[in-house]
mmCIF file with all atom_site columns, C-alpha atoms in Angstrom:
data_model
loop_
_atom_site.group_PDB
_atom_site.id
_atom_site.type_symbol
_atom_site.label_atom_id
_atom_site.label_alt_id
_atom_site.label_comp_id
_atom_site.label_asym_id
_atom_site.label_entity_id
_atom_site.label_seq_id
_atom_site.pdbx_PDB_ins_code
_atom_site.Cartn_x
_atom_site.Cartn_y
_atom_site.Cartn_z
_atom_site.occupancy
_atom_site.B_iso_or_equiv
_atom_site.pdbx_formal_charge
_atom_site.auth_seq_id
_atom_site.auth_comp_id
_atom_site.auth_asym_id
_atom_site.auth_atom_id
_atom_site.pdbx_PDB_model_num
ATOM 1   C CA . LYS H 1 1   ? 93.014  109.716 102.888 1.00 82.00 ? 2   LYS H CA 1
ATOM 2   C CA . GLN H 1 2   ? 94.205  106.268 101.906 1.00 86.00 ? 3   GLN H CA 1
ATOM 3   C CA . GLU H 1 3   ? 92.391  104.635 98.998  1.00 91.00 ? 4   GLU H CA 1
ATOM 4   C CA . VAL H 1 4   ? 92.980  101.068 97.911  1.00 94.00 ? 5   VAL H CA 1
ATOM 5   C CA . THR H 1 5   ? 91.977  99.804  94.469  1.00 95.00 ? 6   THR H CA 1
ATOM 6   C CA . GLN H 1 6   ? 91.956  96.281  93.118  1.00 96.00 ? 7   GLN H CA 1
ATOM 7   C CA . ILE H 1 7   ? 91.878  95.433  89.441  1.00 92.00 ? 8   ILE H CA 1
ATOM 8   C CA . PRO H 1 8   ? 90.280  93.429  87.936  1.00 92.00 ? 9   PRO H CA 1
ATOM 9   C CA . ALA H 1 9   ? 87.030  93.124  89.904  1.00 94.00 ? 10  ALA H CA 1
ATOM 10  C CA . ALA H 1 10  ? 86.610  89.579  88.592  1.00 96.00 ? 11  ALA H CA 1
ATOM 11  C CA . LEU H 1 11  ? 88.891  87.061  86.927  1.00 96.00 ? 12  LEU H CA 1
ATOM 12  C CA . SER H 1 12  ? 88.214  83.627  85.455  1.00 97.00 ? 13  SER H CA 1
ATOM 13  C CA . VAL H 1 13  ? 91.059  81.342  84.372  1.00 97.00 ? 14  VAL H CA 1
ATOM 14  C CA . PRO H 1 14  ? 91.557  77.649  83.556  1.00 97.00 ? 15  PRO H CA 1
ATOM 15  C CA . GLU H 1 15  ? 92.992  75.359  86.189  1.00 97.00 ? 16  GLU H CA 1
ATOM 16  C CA . GLY H 1 16  ? 96.771  75.163  86.222  1.00 97.00 ? 17  GLY H CA 1
ATOM 17  C CA . GLU H 1 17  ? 97.453  78.693  85.077  1.00 97.00 ? 18  GLU H CA 1
ATOM 18  C CA . ASN H 1 18  ? 99.650  81.120  86.963  1.00 97.00 ? 19  ASN H CA 1
ATOM 19  C CA . LEU H 1 19  ? 97.940  84.424  87.702  1.00 96.00 ? 20  LEU H CA 1
ATOM 20  C CA . VAL H 1 20  ? 98.511  87.854  89.212  1.00 97.00 ? 21  VAL H CA 1
ATOM 21  C CA . LEU H 1 21  ? 96.095  89.982  91.211  1.00 97.00 ? 22  LEU H CA 1
ATOM 22  C CA . ASN H 1 22  ? 96.787  93.686  91.475  1.00 97.00 ? 23  ASN H CA 1
ATOM 23  C CA . CYS H 1 23  ? 96.361  96.166  94.305  1.00 97.00 ? 24  CYS H CA 1
ATOM 24  C CA . SER H 1 24  ? 97.201  99.859  94.295  1.00 97.00 ? 25  SER H CA 1
ATOM 25  C CA . PHE H 1 25  ? 97.172  102.378 97.134  1.00 94.00 ? 26  PHE H CA 1
ATOM 26  C CA . THR H 1 26  ? 97.388  106.148 97.201  1.00 92.00 ? 27  THR H CA 1
ATOM 27  C CA . ASP H 1 27  ? 99.341  106.822 100.401 1.00 87.00 ? 28  ASP H CA 1
ATOM 28  C CA . SER H 1 28  ? 102.771 105.194 100.618 1.00 83.00 ? 29  SER H CA 1
ATOM 29  C CA . ALA H 1 29  ? 102.879 105.808 104.390 1.00 85.00 ? 30  ALA H CA 1
ATOM 30  C CA . ILE H 1 30  ? 101.503 102.407 105.254 1.00 85.00 ? 31  ILE H CA 1
ATOM 31  C CA . TYR H 1 31  ? 102.834 100.196 108.025 1.00 85.00 ? 32  TYR H CA 1
ATOM 32  C CA . ASN H 1 32  ? 102.182 97.018  106.126 1.00 89.00 ? 33  ASN H CA 1
ATOM 33  C CA . LEU H 1 33  ? 100.083 95.520  103.327 1.00 93.00 ? 34  LEU H CA 1
ATOM 34  C CA . GLN H 1 34  ? 98.015  92.407  103.820 1.00 94.00 ? 35  GLN H CA 1
ATOM 35  C CA . TRP H 1 35  ? 96.246  89.976  101.513 1.00 97.00 ? 36  TRP H CA 1
ATOM 36  C CA . PHE H 1 36  ? 93.126  88.088  102.605 1.00 96.00 ? 37  PHE H CA 1
ATOM 37  C CA . ARG H 1 37  ? 90.907  85.432  101.114 1.00 97.00 ? 38  ARG H CA 1
ATOM 38  C CA . GLN H 1 38  ? 87.124  85.439  101.565 1.00 95.00 ? 39  GLN H CA 1
ATOM 39  C CA . ASP H 1 39  ? 84.837  82.558  100.642 1.00 95.00 ? 40  ASP H CA 1
ATOM 40  C CA . PRO H 1 40  ? 81.158  83.384  99.936  1.00 90.00 ? 41  PRO H CA 1
ATOM 41  C CA . GLY H 1 41  ? 79.281  84.374  103.089 1.00 88.00 ? 42  GLY H CA 1
ATOM 42  C CA . LYS H 1 42  ? 82.329  83.763  105.269 1.00 90.00 ? 43  LYS H CA 1
ATOM 43  C CA . GLY H 1 43  ? 84.869  85.777  107.197 1.00 91.00 ? 44  GLY H CA 1
ATOM 44  C CA . LEU H 1 44  ? 88.369  86.600  106.021 1.00 93.00 ? 45  LEU H CA 1
ATOM 45  C CA . THR H 1 45  ? 91.419  84.370  106.146 1.00 94.00 ? 46  THR H CA 1
ATOM 46  C CA . SER H 1 46  ? 94.808  86.042  106.310 1.00 93.00 ? 47  SER H CA 1
ATOM 47  C CA . LEU H 1 47  ? 97.115  84.909  103.490 1.00 96.00 ? 48  LEU H CA 1
ATOM 48  C CA . LEU H 1 48  ? 100.221 87.073  103.543 1.00 95.00 ? 49  LEU H CA 1
ATOM 49  C CA . LEU H 1 49  ? 101.379 90.159  105.428 1.00 93.00 ? 50  LEU H CA 1
ATOM 50  C CA . ILE H 1 50  ? 104.200 92.298  104.031 1.00 93.00 ? 51  ILE H CA 1
ATOM 51  C CA . GLN H 1 51  ? 105.860 94.747  106.396 1.00 89.00 ? 52  GLN H CA 1
ATOM 52  C CA . SER H 1 52  ? 106.699 98.170  104.966 1.00 88.00 ? 53  SER H CA 1
ATOM 53  C CA . SER H 1 53  ? 110.415 97.318  105.102 1.00 90.00 ? 54  SER H CA 1
ATOM 54  C CA . GLN H 1 54  ? 109.917 94.114  103.107 1.00 92.00 ? 55  GLN H CA 1
ATOM 55  C CA . ARG H 1 55  ? 109.554 93.625  99.356  1.00 93.00 ? 56  ARG H CA 1
ATOM 56  C CA . GLU H 1 56  ? 107.786 90.272  99.285  1.00 95.00 ? 57  GLU H CA 1
ATOM 57  C CA . GLN H 1 57  ? 106.425 87.335  101.222 1.00 96.00 ? 58  GLN H CA 1
ATOM 58  C CA . THR H 1 58  ? 105.838 83.755  100.131 1.00 97.00 ? 59  THR H CA 1
ATOM 59  C CA . SER H 1 59  ? 103.589 80.984  101.406 1.00 96.00 ? 60  SER H CA 1
ATOM 60  C CA . GLY H 1 60  ? 103.326 77.820  99.361  1.00 97.00 ? 61  GLY H CA 1
ATOM 61  C CA . ARG H 1 61  ? 101.974 78.685  95.909  1.00 98.00 ? 62  ARG H CA 1
ATOM 62  C CA . LEU H 1 62  ? 101.355 82.296  96.913  1.00 98.00 ? 63  LEU H CA 1
ATOM 63  C CA . ASN H 1 63  ? 103.794 85.175  96.574  1.00 98.00 ? 64  ASN H CA 1
ATOM 64  C CA . ALA H 1 64  ? 102.973 88.779  97.437  1.00 97.00 ? 65  ALA H CA 1
ATOM 65  C CA . SER H 1 65  ? 105.128 91.757  96.572  1.00 96.00 ? 66  SER H CA 1
ATOM 66  C CA . LEU H 1 66  ? 105.077 95.348  97.792  1.00 95.00 ? 67  LEU H CA 1
ATOM 67  C CA . ASP H 1 67  ? 106.443 98.444  96.040  1.00 94.00 ? 68  ASP H CA 1
ATOM 68  C CA . LYS H 1 68  ? 105.707 101.438 98.259  1.00 91.00 ? 69  LYS H CA 1
ATOM 69  C CA . SER H 1 69  ? 107.278 103.940 95.856  1.00 91.00 ? 70  SER H CA 1
ATOM 70  C CA . SER H 1 70  ? 104.795 103.064 93.123  1.00 93.00 ? 71  SER H CA 1
ATOM 71  C CA . GLY H 1 71  ? 101.926 102.331 95.505  1.00 93.00 ? 72  GLY H CA 1
ATOM 72  C CA . ARG H 1 72  ? 101.451 98.785  94.256  1.00 95.00 ? 73  ARG H CA 1
ATOM 73  C CA . SER H 1 73  ? 101.197 95.255  95.543  1.00 96.00 ? 74  SER H CA 1
ATOM 74  C CA . THR H 1 74  ? 100.661 92.044  93.611  1.00 97.00 ? 75  THR H CA 1
ATOM 75  C CA . LEU H 1 75  ? 99.541  88.589  94.660  1.00 97.00 ? 76  LEU H CA 1
ATOM 76  C CA . TYR H 1 76  ? 100.936 85.829  92.468  1.00 98.00 ? 77  TYR H CA 1
ATOM 77  C CA . ILE H 1 77  ? 99.200  82.436  92.524  1.00 98.00 ? 78  ILE H CA 1
ATOM 78  C CA . ALA H 1 78  ? 101.093 79.588  90.899  1.00 98.00 ? 79  ALA H CA 1
ATOM 79  C CA . ALA H 1 79  ? 99.497  76.501  89.357  1.00 98.00 ? 80  ALA H CA 1
ATOM 80  C CA . SER H 1 80  ? 95.954  77.588  90.198  1.00 97.00 ? 81  SER H CA 1
ATOM 81  C CA . GLN H 1 81  ? 93.433  75.029  91.476  1.00 97.00 ? 82  GLN H CA 1
ATOM 82  C CA . PRO H 1 82  ? 89.611  75.086  91.678  1.00 97.00 ? 83  PRO H CA 1
ATOM 83  C CA . GLY H 1 83  ? 89.944  75.377  95.460  1.00 97.00 ? 84  GLY H CA 1
ATOM 84  C CA . ASP H 1 84  ? 91.600  78.771  94.947  1.00 98.00 ? 85  ASP H CA 1
ATOM 85  C CA . SER H 1 85  ? 88.252  80.176  93.786  1.00 98.00 ? 86  SER H CA 1
ATOM 86  C CA . ALA H 1 86  ? 87.317  82.950  96.218  1.00 97.00 ? 87  ALA H CA 1
ATOM 87  C CA . THR H 1 87  ? 87.421  86.719  96.611  1.00 96.00 ? 88  THR H CA 1
ATOM 88  C CA . TYR H 1 88  ? 90.864  88.117  97.349  1.00 97.00 ? 89  TYR H CA 1
ATOM 89  C CA . LEU H 1 89  ? 91.141  91.367  99.295  1.00 96.00 ? 90  LEU H CA 1
ATOM 90  C CA . CYS H 1 90  ? 94.165  93.536  99.887  1.00 96.00 ? 91  CYS H CA 1
ATOM 91  C CA . ALA H 1 91  ? 94.358  96.028  102.737 1.00 94.00 ? 92  ALA H CA 1
ATOM 92  C CA . GLY H 1 92  ? 96.795  98.697  103.877 1.00 92.00 ? 93  GLY H CA 1
ATOM 93  C CA . ASN H 1 93  ? 97.508  99.209  107.571 1.00 88.00 ? 94  ASN H CA 1
ATOM 94  C CA . GLN H 1 94  ? 97.276  102.887 108.458 1.00 81.00 ? 95  GLN H CA 1
ATOM 95  C CA . GLY H 1 95  ? 98.437  102.490 112.037 1.00 79.00 ? 96  GLY H CA 1
ATOM 96  C CA . ALA H 1 96  ? 96.786  101.008 115.146 1.00 74.00 ? 97  ALA H CA 1
ATOM 97  C CA . GLN H 1 97  ? 96.191  98.047  112.830 1.00 77.00 ? 98  GLN H CA 1
ATOM 98  C CA . LYS H 1 98  ? 93.353  99.921  111.136 1.00 85.00 ? 99  LYS H CA 1
ATOM 99  C CA . LEU H 1 99  ? 92.974  98.402  107.694 1.00 91.00 ? 100 LEU H CA 1
ATOM 100 C CA . VAL H 1 100 ? 91.824  100.171 104.542 1.00 93.00 ? 101 VAL H CA 1
ATOM 101 C CA . PHE H 1 101 ? 90.485  97.550  102.133 1.00 94.00 ? 102 PHE H CA 1
ATOM 102 C CA . GLY H 1 102 ? 90.202  97.348  98.383  1.00 95.00 ? 103 GLY H CA 1
ATOM 103 C CA . GLN H 1 103 ? 86.962  96.163  96.805  1.00 95.00 ? 104 GLN H CA 1
ATOM 104 C CA . GLY H 1 104 ? 88.360  92.715  96.128  1.00 95.00 ? 105 GLY H CA 1
ATOM 105 C CA . THR H 1 105 ? 88.959  90.519  93.079  1.00 96.00 ? 106 THR H CA 1
ATOM 106 C CA . ARG H 1 106 ? 86.549  87.614  92.625  1.00 96.00 ? 107 ARG H CA 1
ATOM 107 C CA . LEU H 1 107 ? 88.605  84.730  91.260  1.00 98.00 ? 108 LEU H CA 1
ATOM 108 C CA . THR H 1 108 ? 87.129  81.678  89.534  1.00 98.00 ? 109 THR H CA 1
ATOM 109 C CA . ILE H 1 109 ? 89.344  78.736  88.570  1.00 97.00 ? 110 ILE H CA 1
ATOM 110 C CA . ASN H 1 110 ? 87.670  76.536  85.967  1.00 96.00 ? 111 ASN H CA 1
ATOM 111 C CA . PRO H 1 111 ? 88.422  72.776  86.051  1.00 94.00 ? 112 PRO H CA 1
ATOM 112 C CA . ASP P 2 1   ? 90.407  75.842  119.454 1.00 60.00 ? 19  ASP P CA 1
ATOM 113 C CA . GLY P 2 2   ? 91.164  79.542  119.664 1.00 69.00 ? 20  GLY P CA 1
ATOM 114 C CA . GLY P 2 3   ? 89.154  81.903  117.546 1.00 93.00 ? 21  GLY P CA 1
ATOM 115 C CA . ILE P 2 4   ? 86.436  84.511  117.240 1.00 96.00 ? 22  ILE P CA 1
ATOM 116 C CA . THR P 2 5   ? 82.762  83.680  117.587 1.00 96.00 ? 23  THR P CA 1
ATOM 117 C CA . GLN P 2 6   ? 80.154  85.989  116.114 1.00 97.00 ? 24  GLN P CA 1
ATOM 118 C CA . SER P 2 7   ? 76.466  85.533  116.800 1.00 95.00 ? 25  SER P CA 1
ATOM 119 C CA . PRO P 2 8   ? 73.915  85.347  115.479 1.00 95.00 ? 26  PRO P CA 1
ATOM 120 C CA . LYS P 2 9   ? 74.832  84.342  111.923 1.00 95.00 ? 27  LYS P CA 1
ATOM 121 C CA . TYR P 2 10  ? 71.667  85.999  110.558 1.00 96.00 ? 28  TYR P CA 1
ATOM 122 C CA . LEU P 2 11  ? 69.761  88.868  112.179 1.00 94.00 ? 29  LEU P CA 1
ATOM 123 C CA . PHE P 2 12  ? 66.621  90.691  111.124 1.00 92.00 ? 30  PHE P CA 1
ATOM 124 C CA . ARG P 2 13  ? 65.824  94.157  112.382 1.00 89.00 ? 31  ARG P CA 1
ATOM 125 C CA . LYS P 2 14  ? 62.611  96.086  112.214 1.00 89.00 ? 32  LYS P CA 1
ATOM 126 C CA . GLU P 2 15  ? 62.599  99.778  111.419 1.00 85.00 ? 33  GLU P CA 1
ATOM 127 C CA . GLY P 2 16  ? 63.419  101.865 114.496 1.00 86.00 ? 34  GLY P CA 1
ATOM 128 C CA . GLN P 2 17  ? 64.813  98.933  116.486 1.00 91.00 ? 35  GLN P CA 1
ATOM 129 C CA . ASN P 2 18  ? 68.228  98.645  118.106 1.00 94.00 ? 36  ASN P CA 1
ATOM 130 C CA . VAL P 2 19  ? 70.045  95.330  117.727 1.00 95.00 ? 37  VAL P CA 1
ATOM 131 C CA . THR P 2 20  ? 73.278  94.047  119.237 1.00 97.00 ? 38  THR P CA 1
ATOM 132 C CA . LEU P 2 21  ? 75.788  91.830  117.463 1.00 97.00 ? 39  LEU P CA 1
ATOM 133 C CA . SER P 2 22  ? 77.973  89.637  119.624 1.00 98.00 ? 40  SER P CA 1
ATOM 134 C CA . CYS P 2 23  ? 81.725  89.115  119.183 1.00 98.00 ? 41  CYS P CA 1
ATOM 135 C CA . GLU P 2 24  ? 83.699  86.898  121.571 1.00 98.00 ? 42  GLU P CA 1
ATOM 136 C CA . GLN P 2 25  ? 87.336  85.836  121.300 1.00 97.00 ? 43  GLN P CA 1
ATOM 137 C CA . ASN P 2 26  ? 89.429  83.377  123.316 1.00 96.00 ? 44  ASN P CA 1
ATOM 138 C CA . LEU P 2 27  ? 92.752  84.373  121.752 1.00 95.00 ? 45  LEU P CA 1
ATOM 139 C CA . ASN P 2 28  ? 93.722  86.775  124.550 1.00 95.00 ? 46  ASN P CA 1
ATOM 140 C CA . HIS P 2 29  ? 94.143  89.543  121.962 1.00 95.00 ? 47  HIS P CA 1
ATOM 141 C CA . ASP P 2 30  ? 94.059  93.139  123.181 1.00 95.00 ? 48  ASP P CA 1
ATOM 142 C CA . ALA P 2 31  ? 92.890  94.740  119.925 1.00 95.00 ? 49  ALA P CA 1
ATOM 143 C CA . MET P 2 32  ? 89.460  94.133  118.435 1.00 97.00 ? 50  MET P CA 1
ATOM 144 C CA . TYR P 2 33  ? 87.718  95.633  115.420 1.00 96.00 ? 51  TYR P CA 1
ATOM 145 C CA . TRP P 2 34  ? 84.288  95.878  113.773 1.00 98.00 ? 52  TRP P CA 1
ATOM 146 C CA . TYR P 2 35  ? 84.023  96.145  109.985 1.00 97.00 ? 53  TYR P CA 1
ATOM 147 C CA . ARG P 2 36  ? 81.036  96.488  107.693 1.00 97.00 ? 54  ARG P CA 1
ATOM 148 C CA . GLN P 2 37  ? 80.931  94.923  104.216 1.00 96.00 ? 55  GLN P CA 1
ATOM 149 C CA . ASP P 2 38  ? 78.427  95.878  101.525 1.00 94.00 ? 56  ASP P CA 1
ATOM 150 C CA . PRO P 2 39  ? 77.937  93.805  98.345  1.00 86.00 ? 57  PRO P CA 1
ATOM 151 C CA . GLY P 2 40  ? 80.825  94.125  95.916  1.00 77.00 ? 58  GLY P CA 1
ATOM 152 C CA . GLN P 2 41  ? 82.738  96.372  98.258  1.00 79.00 ? 59  GLN P CA 1
ATOM 153 C CA . GLY P 2 42  ? 85.647  96.065  100.602 1.00 84.00 ? 60  GLY P CA 1
ATOM 154 C CA . LEU P 2 43  ? 85.366  96.293  104.361 1.00 93.00 ? 61  LEU P CA 1
ATOM 155 C CA . ARG P 2 44  ? 84.976  99.617  106.161 1.00 95.00 ? 62  ARG P CA 1
ATOM 156 C CA . LEU P 2 45  ? 86.001  100.192 109.786 1.00 95.00 ? 63  LEU P CA 1
ATOM 157 C CA . ILE P 2 46  ? 83.196  101.025 112.239 1.00 97.00 ? 64  ILE P CA 1
ATOM 158 C CA . TYR P 2 47  ? 84.884  100.954 115.659 1.00 97.00 ? 65  TYR P CA 1
ATOM 159 C CA . TYR P 2 48  ? 88.031  99.542  117.173 1.00 96.00 ? 66  TYR P CA 1
ATOM 160 C CA . SER P 2 49  ? 89.389  98.912  120.644 1.00 97.00 ? 67  SER P CA 1
ATOM 161 C CA . GLN P 2 50  ? 93.041  98.492  121.524 1.00 95.00 ? 68  GLN P CA 1
ATOM 162 C CA . ILE P 2 51  ? 92.505  97.785  125.213 1.00 95.00 ? 69  ILE P CA 1
ATOM 163 C CA . VAL P 2 52  ? 89.739  97.052  127.679 1.00 96.00 ? 70  VAL P CA 1
ATOM 164 C CA . ASN P 2 53  ? 87.513  100.037 128.569 1.00 96.00 ? 71  ASN P CA 1
ATOM 165 C CA . ASP P 2 54  ? 88.753  102.029 125.593 1.00 96.00 ? 72  ASP P CA 1
ATOM 166 C CA . PHE P 2 55  ? 87.508  102.268 122.017 1.00 97.00 ? 73  PHE P CA 1
ATOM 167 C CA . GLN P 2 56  ? 87.780  104.616 119.059 1.00 96.00 ? 74  GLN P CA 1
ATOM 168 C CA . LYS P 2 57  ? 85.552  105.556 116.132 1.00 96.00 ? 75  LYS P CA 1
ATOM 169 C CA . GLY P 2 58  ? 86.433  104.273 112.716 1.00 94.00 ? 76  GLY P CA 1
ATOM 170 C CA . ASP P 2 59  ? 85.462  105.698 109.351 1.00 92.00 ? 77  ASP P CA 1
ATOM 171 C CA . ILE P 2 60  ? 81.709  104.989 109.552 1.00 95.00 ? 78  ILE P CA 1
ATOM 172 C CA . ALA P 2 61  ? 80.807  105.089 113.282 1.00 97.00 ? 79  ALA P CA 1
ATOM 173 C CA . GLU P 2 62  ? 77.578  107.101 112.961 1.00 96.00 ? 80  GLU P CA 1
ATOM 174 C CA . GLY P 2 63  ? 74.562  105.064 114.052 1.00 96.00 ? 81  GLY P CA 1
ATOM 175 C CA . TYR P 2 64  ? 76.655  102.455 115.863 1.00 97.00 ? 82  TYR P CA 1
ATOM 176 C CA . SER P 2 65  ? 77.870  102.018 119.436 1.00 98.00 ? 83  SER P CA 1
ATOM 177 C CA . VAL P 2 66  ? 80.238  99.587  121.152 1.00 98.00 ? 84  VAL P CA 1
ATOM 178 C CA . SER P 2 67  ? 81.492  98.619  124.585 1.00 98.00 ? 85  SER P CA 1
ATOM 179 C CA . ARG P 2 68  ? 84.637  96.858  125.782 1.00 98.00 ? 86  ARG P CA 1
ATOM 180 C CA . GLU P 2 69  ? 84.070  95.852  129.389 1.00 98.00 ? 87  GLU P CA 1
ATOM 181 C CA . LYS P 2 70  ? 85.936  92.555  129.038 1.00 97.00 ? 88  LYS P CA 1
ATOM 182 C CA . LYS P 2 71  ? 89.001  91.657  127.014 1.00 97.00 ? 89  LYS P CA 1
ATOM 183 C CA . GLU P 2 72  ? 87.244  88.797  125.277 1.00 97.00 ? 90  GLU P CA 1
ATOM 184 C CA . SER P 2 73  ? 84.054  90.633  124.301 1.00 98.00 ? 91  SER P CA 1
ATOM 185 C CA . PHE P 2 74  ? 83.374  93.539  121.913 1.00 98.00 ? 92  PHE P CA 1
ATOM 186 C CA . PRO P 2 75  ? 79.634  93.812  121.152 1.00 98.00 ? 93  PRO P CA 1
ATOM 187 C CA . LEU P 2 76  ? 78.331  96.155  118.455 1.00 98.00 ? 94  LEU P CA 1
ATOM 188 C CA . THR P 2 77  ? 74.929  97.837  118.729 1.00 97.00 ? 95  THR P CA 1
ATOM 189 C CA . VAL P 2 78  ? 73.273  99.014  115.538 1.00 96.00 ? 96  VAL P CA 1
ATOM 190 C CA . THR P 2 79  ? 70.965  101.815 116.603 1.00 94.00 ? 97  THR P CA 1
ATOM 191 C CA . SER P 2 80  ? 67.847  103.198 114.948 1.00 89.00 ? 98  SER P CA 1
ATOM 192 C CA . ALA P 2 81  ? 69.976  106.176 113.875 1.00 88.00 ? 99  ALA P CA 1
ATOM 193 C CA . GLN P 2 82  ? 71.767  103.949 111.349 1.00 88.00 ? 100 GLN P CA 1
ATOM 194 C CA . LYS P 2 83  ? 69.634  104.526 108.264 1.00 86.00 ? 101 LYS P CA 1
ATOM 195 C CA . ASN P 2 84  ? 71.037  101.790 106.066 1.00 90.00 ? 102 ASN P CA 1
ATOM 196 C CA . PRO P 2 85  ? 72.090  98.940  108.361 1.00 92.00 ? 103 PRO P CA 1
ATOM 197 C CA . THR P 2 86  ? 71.603  96.051  105.948 1.00 94.00 ? 104 THR P CA 1
ATOM 198 C CA . ALA P 2 87  ? 75.107  94.624  105.500 1.00 96.00 ? 105 ALA P CA 1
ATOM 199 C CA . PHE P 2 88  ? 77.538  91.877  106.480 1.00 96.00 ? 106 PHE P CA 1
ATOM 200 C CA . TYR P 2 89  ? 79.326  92.658  109.752 1.00 97.00 ? 107 TYR P CA 1
ATOM 201 C CA . LEU P 2 90  ? 82.728  91.215  110.585 1.00 96.00 ? 108 LEU P CA 1
ATOM 202 C CA . CYS P 2 91  ? 84.560  91.264  113.886 1.00 97.00 ? 109 CYS P CA 1
ATOM 203 C CA . ALA P 2 92  ? 88.322  90.810  114.088 1.00 95.00 ? 110 ALA P CA 1
ATOM 204 C CA . SER P 2 93  ? 91.121  90.714  116.624 1.00 95.00 ? 111 SER P CA 1
ATOM 205 C CA . PHE P 2 94  ? 94.813  91.336  116.202 1.00 91.00 ? 112 PHE P CA 1
ATOM 206 C CA . TRP P 2 95  ? 98.068  90.116  117.703 1.00 88.00 ? 113 TRP P CA 1
ATOM 207 C CA . GLY P 2 96  ? 100.763 89.886  115.086 1.00 82.00 ? 114 GLY P CA 1
ATOM 208 C CA . ASP P 2 97  ? 98.132  88.949  112.530 1.00 84.00 ? 115 ASP P CA 1
ATOM 209 C CA . TYR P 2 98  ? 94.423  89.313  112.081 1.00 89.00 ? 116 TYR P CA 1
ATOM 210 C CA . THR P 2 99  ? 91.802  86.744  113.013 1.00 92.00 ? 117 THR P CA 1
ATOM 211 C CA . PHE P 2 100 ? 88.297  87.316  111.672 1.00 94.00 ? 118 PHE P CA 1
ATOM 212 C CA . GLY P 2 101 ? 84.986  85.886  112.808 1.00 95.00 ? 119 GLY P CA 1
ATOM 213 C CA . SER P 2 102 ? 82.564  84.284  110.375 1.00 95.00 ? 120 SER P CA 1
ATOM 214 C CA . GLY P 2 103 ? 80.296  87.325  110.270 1.00 96.00 ? 121 GLY P CA 1
ATOM 215 C CA . THR P 2 104 ? 76.709  88.360  110.984 1.00 97.00 ? 122 THR P CA 1
ATOM 216 C CA . ARG P 2 105 ? 74.370  89.219  108.122 1.00 96.00 ? 123 ARG P CA 1
ATOM 217 C CA . LEU P 2 106 ? 71.938  91.919  109.223 1.00 95.00 ? 124 LEU P CA 1
ATOM 218 C CA . THR P 2 107 ? 68.787  92.624  107.227 1.00 94.00 ? 125 THR P CA 1
ATOM 219 C CA . VAL P 2 108 ? 66.177  95.319  107.837 1.00 89.00 ? 126 VAL P CA 1
ATOM 220 C CA . VAL P 2 109 ? 62.607  94.044  107.403 1.00 86.00 ? 127 VAL P CA 1
#
């Protein structure tokens, strides 16, 4: 059974820093790996989707990588801003677009 | 604007009562999903439907039921058999990428 783990559970950094969020998964047979953002009390916003045949995806200041052999994905945020403060969730697609989620990393960017 | 509408935003349920959470989408997506989120945890899949009149159990389907009579609608009923229903419920649809609703927070009183 697929298990997804995110470390750390919470992270607080000063504005302007570059940072990395980590995600690990136990079953390398995933179709794709997706990163989401969740603001308090809100739904999820899709950030980046990496297909199993891809190694990384980029969108603006965000870059996500996928290493299926090691069961790891990272989300890199460049030049962090207070507006980046949110919970970031990674999820592996097990087929039929059924997602298995990690517990999330709660990110706080301090002005 | 296209999207997913979940209602109500907040819902209170008495012990032994069934309640239904609404999820409507105007994106023309075939696949729809219901997830449950507990504090400090990731989302867990309750039910999903890949086409009208068909749905499948997810990882935590016990105590829940769904229907998919129309493409745009995928309501979730939380039955009295669900012993710990207090949670944040999220509906999603998929076509190339996921679109999530804004959620319903259900509390047992």
